[in-house]
Coordinates of C-alpha atoms in Angstrom, one line a residue:
E857 CA -18.2 -2.4 9.4
A858 CA -14.5 -2.2 10.3
F859 CA -13.8 0.4 7.6
P860 CA -17.1 2.2 6.8
E861 CA -15.2 4.7 4.6
L862 CA -14.6 1.9 2.0
A863 CA -18.4 1.8 1.2
G864 CA -18.9 2.7 -2.4
S865 CA -15.1 2.3 -3.2
G866 CA -15.6 -0.8 -5.2
I867 CA -13.4 -2.9 -2.9
H868 CA -16.3 -5.2 -1.9
E869 CA -17.1 -5.8 -5.6
L870 CA -13.4 -6.8 -6.1
F871 CA -13.6 -9.4 -3.3
N872 CA -16.9 -10.7 -4.7
R873 CA -15.4 -11.1 -8.2
V874 CA -12.5 -13.2 -6.7
Y875 CA -15.1 -15.3 -4.8
E876 CA -17.2 -15.8 -8.0
T877 CA -14.4 -16.3 -10.6
G878 CA -11.8 -18.0 -8.4
E879 CA -9.2 -15.8 -10.2
P880 CA -6.7 -13.6 -8.3
W881 CA -6.8 -9.8 -8.8
D882 CA -3.9 -7.4 -9.0
G883 CA -4.4 -3.7 -8.7
P884 CA -1.3 -1.5 -8.6
E885 CA -1.9 2.0 -7.2
T886 CA -5.6 1.4 -6.4
L887 CA -7.2 4.7 -5.1
V888 CA -9.5 4.4 -2.1
R889 CA -10.9 6.9 0.4
F890 CA -9.4 5.7 3.6
D891 CA -8.4 6.9 7.1
R892 CA -4.7 6.2 6.7
D893 CA -3.3 7.5 10.0
G894 CA -6.2 8.3 12.2
T895 CA -6.4 12.0 11.1
G896 CA -9.4 11.6 8.7
V897 CA -10.5 10.1 5.4
M898 CA -8.3 11.0 2.5
D899 CA -7.2 9.8 -0.9
T900 CA -5.0 6.7 -0.3
W901 CA -3.3 4.5 -2.8
F902 CA -2.6 0.8 -2.3
D903 CA -0.9 -1.9 -4.4
L904 CA -3.6 -4.6 -3.9
R905 CA -3.5 -8.4 -4.6
L906 CA -6.5 -10.6 -3.8
E907 CA -5.8 -14.3 -3.7
P908 CA -8.5 -16.9 -3.4
L909 CA -8.1 -19.6 -0.8
R910 CA -9.8 -23.0 -1.5
D911 CA -11.0 -25.9 0.5
A912 CA -10.3 -29.6 -0.4
D913 CA -13.0 -29.5 -3.0
G914 CA -11.6 -26.5 -4.8
R915 CA -14.3 -24.1 -3.6
V916 CA -13.2 -20.6 -2.8
T917 CA -13.8 -20.2 1.0
A918 CA -11.8 -17.0 1.7
V919 CA -9.9 -14.2 0.0
L920 CA -6.3 -13.4 1.2
N921 CA -5.7 -9.6 0.9
F922 CA -2.1 -8.3 0.3
A923 CA -2.1 -4.5 0.5
V924 CA 0.9 -2.2 0.4
D925 CA 0.3 1.5 1.2
V926 CA 2.0 3.3 -1.7
T927 CA 0.4 6.7 -1.0
D928 CA 3.6 8.5 -0.5
Q929 CA 5.1 7.2 -3.8
A930 CA 1.9 7.9 -5.7
R931 CA 1.6 11.4 -4.4
A932 CA 5.3 12.1 -5.1
R933 CA 5.0 10.7 -8.7
R934 CA 1.9 12.8 -9.3
E935 CA 3.7 15.8 -8.0
V936 CA 6.7 15.0 -10.3
E937 CA 4.3 14.7 -13.2
R938 CA 2.6 18.0 -12.4
L939 CA 6.0 19.8 -12.1
L940 CA 7.3 18.2 -15.3
A941 CA 4.2 19.5 -17.0
E942 CA 4.7 22.9 -15.5
S943 CA 8.3 22.9 -16.7
E944 CA 7.2 22.4 -20.3
Q945 CA 4.3 24.8 -20.1
A946 CA 6.1 27.6 -18.3
R947 CA 9.5 28.0 -19.9
A948 CA 9.8 31.5 -18.5
A949 CA 9.9 30.1 -15.0
A950 CA 12.3 27.3 -15.9
A951 CA 14.8 28.0 -13.1
A952 CA 12.3 28.1 -10.3
T953 CA 10.5 25.0 -11.7
A954 CA 13.8 23.1 -12.0
A955 CA 14.6 23.9 -8.4
R956 CA 11.3 22.5 -7.2
Y957 CA 11.6 19.6 -9.6
E958 CA 15.0 18.7 -8.1
A959 CA 13.6 19.0 -4.5
V960 CA 10.6 16.7 -5.3
L961 CA 12.8 14.1 -7.0
A962 CA 15.2 14.1 -4.1
S963 CA 12.3 13.6 -1.6
I964 CA 11.0 10.4 -3.3
A965 CA 11.7 7.5 -0.9
D966 CA 11.6 4.8 -3.6
A967 CA 14.6 4.4 -5.9
F968 CA 14.0 6.5 -8.9
Y969 CA 15.7 7.5 -12.1
L970 CA 14.9 9.3 -15.4
L971 CA 15.8 8.1 -18.9
D972 CA 15.7 10.3 -22.0
P973 CA 14.4 9.0 -25.4
E974 CA 17.9 7.7 -26.2
W975 CA 17.8 5.6 -23.0
R976 CA 20.4 7.8 -21.3
F977 CA 20.3 8.4 -17.5
T978 CA 19.4 12.0 -16.9
Y979 CA 18.6 11.8 -13.1
V980 CA 19.3 9.2 -10.4
N981 CA 18.2 9.8 -6.8
A982 CA 20.1 8.8 -3.7
A983 CA 17.8 5.9 -2.9
A984 CA 18.7 4.2 -6.2
E985 CA 22.4 4.1 -5.6
P986 CA 22.6 1.2 -3.1
L987 CA 20.0 -0.9 -5.0
L988 CA 21.9 -0.4 -8.3
Q989 CA 25.2 -0.9 -6.5
T990 CA 26.8 2.1 -8.2
T991 CA 26.7 5.9 -8.0
R992 CA 24.6 8.4 -9.9
D993 CA 27.8 10.0 -11.3
A994 CA 28.7 6.7 -12.8
L995 CA 25.3 6.5 -14.5
L996 CA 24.5 10.0 -15.7
G997 CA 25.0 10.2 -19.5
R998 CA 25.3 6.5 -20.0
T999 CA 22.5 4.4 -21.6
L1000 CA 20.6 1.8 -19.7
W1001 CA 22.0 -0.9 -21.9
E1002 CA 25.6 0.3 -21.4
A1003 CA 25.2 0.5 -17.6
F1004 CA 23.2 -2.7 -17.1
P1005 CA 23.7 -5.0 -20.2
G1006 CA 21.8 -7.7 -18.2
V1007 CA 18.5 -5.9 -18.8
A1008 CA 18.6 -6.9 -22.4
G1009 CA 16.8 -10.3 -22.6
S1010 CA 15.5 -10.0 -19.0
P1011 CA 11.9 -9.8 -18.1
F1012 CA 12.3 -6.0 -17.7
E1013 CA 13.3 -5.3 -21.3
G1014 CA 9.8 -5.8 -22.7
P1015 CA 8.0 -3.4 -20.3
Y1016 CA 10.8 -0.8 -20.8
R1017 CA 10.5 -0.8 -24.5
E1018 CA 6.7 -1.0 -24.5
A1019 CA 6.5 2.1 -22.3
M1020 CA 9.0 4.0 -24.5
T1021 CA 7.2 3.1 -27.8
T1022 CA 3.5 3.2 -26.8
G1023 CA 3.5 5.9 -24.1
R1024 CA 1.7 3.5 -21.7
A1025 CA 2.8 2.9 -18.1
T1026 CA 4.2 -0.6 -17.5
S1027 CA 5.2 -2.7 -14.5
C1028 CA 7.2 -5.8 -13.9
E1029 CA 8.3 -8.0 -10.9
A1030 CA 11.3 -10.2 -11.5
Y1031 CA 14.6 -11.4 -10.2
F1032 CA 17.7 -9.6 -11.7
P1033 CA 20.7 -11.9 -11.4
P1034 CA 23.4 -9.3 -12.1
L1035 CA 22.3 -7.5 -8.9
S1036 CA 21.1 -10.6 -7.1
R1037 CA 17.8 -8.9 -6.2
W1038 CA 14.1 -9.1 -6.7
F1039 CA 12.7 -5.8 -8.1
D1040 CA 9.3 -4.3 -8.6
V1041 CA 9.8 -1.8 -11.5
R1042 CA 7.1 0.8 -12.5
T1043 CA 7.8 2.7 -15.8
Y1044 CA 5.9 5.9 -16.6
P1045 CA 6.4 7.6 -19.9
W1046 CA 6.5 11.4 -20.2
S1047 CA 7.6 13.9 -22.9
G1048 CA 11.2 13.7 -21.7
G1049 CA 11.5 9.9 -21.8
L1050 CA 10.8 7.5 -19.0
M1051 CA 10.4 7.9 -15.2
V1052 CA 11.3 4.6 -13.5
H1053 CA 10.4 3.8 -9.9
F1054 CA 11.7 0.5 -8.5
R1055 CA 11.8 -1.3 -5.1
D1056 CA 13.7 -4.2 -3.7
I1057 CA 11.0 -6.7 -2.9
G1058 CA 13.3 -9.6 -1.8
S1059 CA 11.8 -9.7 1.7
R1060 CA 8.3 -9.8 0.3
K1061 CA 9.2 -12.6 -2.1
A1062 CA 10.8 -14.5 0.7
A1063 CA 7.6 -14.1 2.7
E1064 CA 5.5 -15.3 -0.2
A1065 CA 7.8 -18.3 -0.7
E1066 CA 7.5 -19.1 3.0
R1067 CA 3.7 -18.7 2.8
E1068 CA 3.6 -21.1 -0.2
R1069 CA 5.8 -23.6 1.7
L1070 CA 3.4 -23.4 4.7
L1071 CA 0.4 -23.8 2.6
R1072 CA 1.9 -26.9 0.9
A1073 CA 2.8 -28.2 4.4
L1074 CA -0.7 -27.5 5.6
E1075 CA -2.2 -29.3 2.5
V1076 CA 0.0 -32.3 3.2
E1077 CA -1.1 -32.3 6.8
R1078 CA -4.8 -31.9 5.8
L1079 CA -4.5 -34.9 3.5
R1080 CA -2.8 -36.9 6.2
L1081 CA -5.5 -36.0 8.7
A1082 CA -8.3 -36.7 6.1
A1083 CA -6.8 -40.2 5.6
V1084 CA -6.7 -40.9 9.3
F1085 CA -10.2 -39.6 9.7
A1086 CA -11.5 -41.8 6.8
Q1087 CA -9.7 -45.0 7.9
T1088 CA -9.9 -45.0 11.6
P1089 CA -12.1 -47.9 12.9
S1090 CA -13.8 -45.6 15.4
V1091 CA -17.0 -43.8 14.5
L1092 CA -16.2 -40.2 13.6
A1093 CA -18.5 -37.4 12.4
I1094 CA -18.6 -33.6 12.4
V1095 CA -21.8 -31.6 12.7
R1096 CA -22.1 -27.8 12.2
G1097 CA -24.5 -25.0 13.0
P1098 CA -27.7 -24.9 15.2
A1099 CA -29.3 -27.5 13.0
H1100 CA -26.4 -29.9 13.5
V1101 CA -25.8 -30.5 9.8
L1102 CA -23.6 -33.5 9.1
D1103 CA -20.5 -32.0 7.5
M1104 CA -18.1 -35.0 7.6
A1105 CA -18.4 -38.7 8.4
N1106 CA -15.9 -41.5 8.2
E1107 CA -16.4 -45.0 6.7
A1108 CA -17.2 -46.5 10.1
Y1109 CA -20.0 -44.0 10.7
L1110 CA -21.5 -44.4 7.2
A1111 CA -21.4 -48.2 7.5
L1112 CA -23.0 -48.1 11.0
N1113 CA -25.9 -46.1 9.5
G1114 CA -26.5 -48.4 6.5
R1115 CA -24.7 -46.1 4.1
R1116 CA -27.6 -43.7 3.9
D1117 CA -27.2 -40.3 2.2
L1118 CA -26.3 -38.4 5.3
L1119 CA -23.9 -35.6 4.5
G1120 CA -25.3 -32.1 4.1
K1121 CA -28.4 -32.9 6.1
P1122 CA -29.4 -32.0 9.7
L1123 CA -28.7 -35.0 12.0
L1124 CA -32.3 -35.7 12.9
E1125 CA -33.3 -35.5 9.2
A1126 CA -30.5 -37.8 8.1
V1127 CA -31.0 -40.3 11.0
P1128 CA -34.6 -39.8 12.1
E1129 CA -34.7 -42.7 14.5
L1130 CA -32.4 -40.6 16.8
R1131 CA -35.4 -38.2 17.6
G1132 CA -36.4 -38.4 21.2
Q1133 CA -33.2 -40.1 22.3
G1134 CA -31.7 -36.8 23.7
F1135 CA -28.7 -36.4 21.4
E1136 CA -29.8 -33.0 20.0
T1137 CA -29.9 -31.6 23.6
L1138 CA -26.4 -32.9 24.2
L1139 CA -25.1 -31.3 21.0
D1140 CA -26.7 -28.0 21.9
R1141 CA -25.2 -28.1 25.4
V1142 CA -21.6 -28.8 24.1
V1143 CA -21.8 -25.9 21.6
A1144 CA -23.3 -23.6 24.2
T1145 CA -20.9 -24.4 27.1
G1146 CA -17.8 -25.5 25.2
E1147 CA -17.6 -28.4 27.7
P1148 CA -17.1 -31.9 26.1
Y1149 CA -19.6 -34.7 26.9
F1150 CA -18.3 -38.2 27.7
G1151 CA -20.8 -41.1 27.5
R1152 CA -20.2 -44.8 28.5
D1153 CA -22.4 -47.8 27.6
I1154 CA -24.9 -45.4 26.1
P1155 CA -27.8 -47.3 24.4
I1156 CA -28.7 -45.9 20.9
W1157 CA -31.5 -47.2 18.7
L1158 CA -30.3 -47.3 15.1
S1159 CA -31.3 -48.7 11.7
T1160 CA -28.0 -50.3 10.6
S1161 CA -29.3 -51.3 7.1
P1162 CA -31.7 -49.7 4.6
G1163 CA -35.3 -50.3 5.6
A1164 CA -34.5 -52.2 8.8
A1165 CA -36.2 -51.5 12.1
P1166 CA -34.0 -49.7 14.6
E1167 CA -32.1 -52.0 16.9
E1168 CA -30.5 -51.2 20.3
R1169 CA -26.7 -50.8 20.2
F1170 CA -24.3 -49.5 22.8
F1171 CA -21.5 -46.9 22.5
D1172 CA -18.7 -45.2 24.3
F1173 CA -18.5 -41.8 22.8
V1174 CA -17.4 -38.2 23.3
Y1175 CA -18.8 -35.0 21.9
L1176 CA -16.1 -32.3 21.6
P1177 CA -16.7 -28.6 20.6
L1178 CA -15.5 -27.7 17.2
V1179 CA -13.8 -24.3 17.4
E1180 CA -12.9 -22.1 14.3
P1181 CA -11.8 -18.5 13.9
D1182 CA -14.5 -16.0 12.8
E1183 CA -13.9 -13.2 10.2
A1184 CA -12.1 -11.1 12.9
G1185 CA -9.8 -14.1 13.8
E1186 CA -11.6 -14.7 17.1
P1187 CA -12.3 -18.3 18.1
R1188 CA -16.0 -19.4 18.1
R1189 CA -17.8 -22.7 18.6
V1190 CA -19.4 -23.7 15.3
G1191 CA -20.2 -27.4 15.8
V1192 CA -19.4 -30.7 17.4
I1193 CA -16.9 -33.5 16.7
A1194 CA -18.4 -36.9 17.6
H1195 CA -16.0 -39.8 18.3
G1196 CA -17.3 -43.2 19.5
N1197 CA -16.8 -46.9 19.6
D1198 CA -19.6 -49.5 19.1
I1199 CA -19.3 -51.8 22.1
T1200 CA -22.6 -53.6 21.5
E1201 CA -21.0 -57.1 21.5
Q1202 CA -19.0 -56.4 24.7
V1203 CA -22.2 -55.2 26.5
R1204 CA -24.2 -58.2 25.3
A1205 CA -21.5 -60.6 26.3
R1206 CA -21.1 -58.9 29.7
R1207 CA -24.9 -59.0 30.3
E1208 CA -25.0 -62.7 29.3
V1209 CA -22.2 -63.4 31.9
E1210 CA -24.1 -61.5 34.5
R1211 CA -27.3 -63.4 33.7
A1212 CA -25.4 -66.7 33.9
R1213 CA -23.9 -65.7 37.2
A1214 CA -27.3 -64.7 38.6
R1215 CA -28.7 -68.1 37.5
A1216 CA -25.8 -69.9 39.1
D1217 CA -26.3 -67.9 42.4
R1218 CA -30.0 -68.8 42.4
L1219 CA -29.3 -72.5 41.9
Q1220 CA -26.6 -72.5 44.6
A1221 CA -29.1 -70.8 47.0
L1222 CA -31.6 -73.7 46.4

């Protein structure tokens, strides 16, 4: 709905595949029809990565989408390829083609260079110089291996040689110690050798590392909270949706209900003796209004062991709205957190004291 122009582009199928397989998906220079800048739908290229996010049980619950708009680079590369083809096919117009060729190469924003079949630099654009920490004049005519001996044996060597020998485009992301940088390198063969685009992706890698650190920290926090949830002596449960399905319950809650099979069932199906006691109405009200409900000395009829008749017990409890973000990131109420304490013995003791006091008052009056 947010991007109707993506219908039929195959993007939805890619998200579904990640949900179904649990495997991430990488798509360099993925072509979609997209309204890139508000001027209308046009061919747009993205470097896409879809990462599955999992819950505590390992199920895929969401897909994280990393998308980098590489339309300008893709268009420039395609223009370079077209002009290079023209230069080979139209030798009579070599001078004019060469001039346009030089202008297009100079306009490419990404760092870019050309290698001939002998691995010699034949062109280096201005954007490449600061990333390579040298000048184009120092590179032209030298081989890649002479100028950067650290490439040999690095993760980049294999993709370079594969592109040169097979004629297939290759790509590689890796850290290059001699230049102390992370690079994304795309290598495209052509009849004159190799076209090499590369970018400094250090900031992206730092962001990814920070994201991984935060995810690990969140997982540690989730496990810590889960342990507190499970071990707290108070009764804790979470219900979701209009049917108030029991999503989570701690040990105290399960023990109170005779360790019945509760989870995944609507509350009144899991604990049928609660029907007619007004709790469904309270849950509906908390979800509808967002206002918590506090109850003190509330009588509840429960079966505390399998097959036993319900008995009256007393609780202090609170119903809190459970709020989570929707697909657009907006908060919405999706259920209720129930937290309570069984005060049956205290109530019975207090009532016994009150009865004894009343008997004493009657005797004194006689």
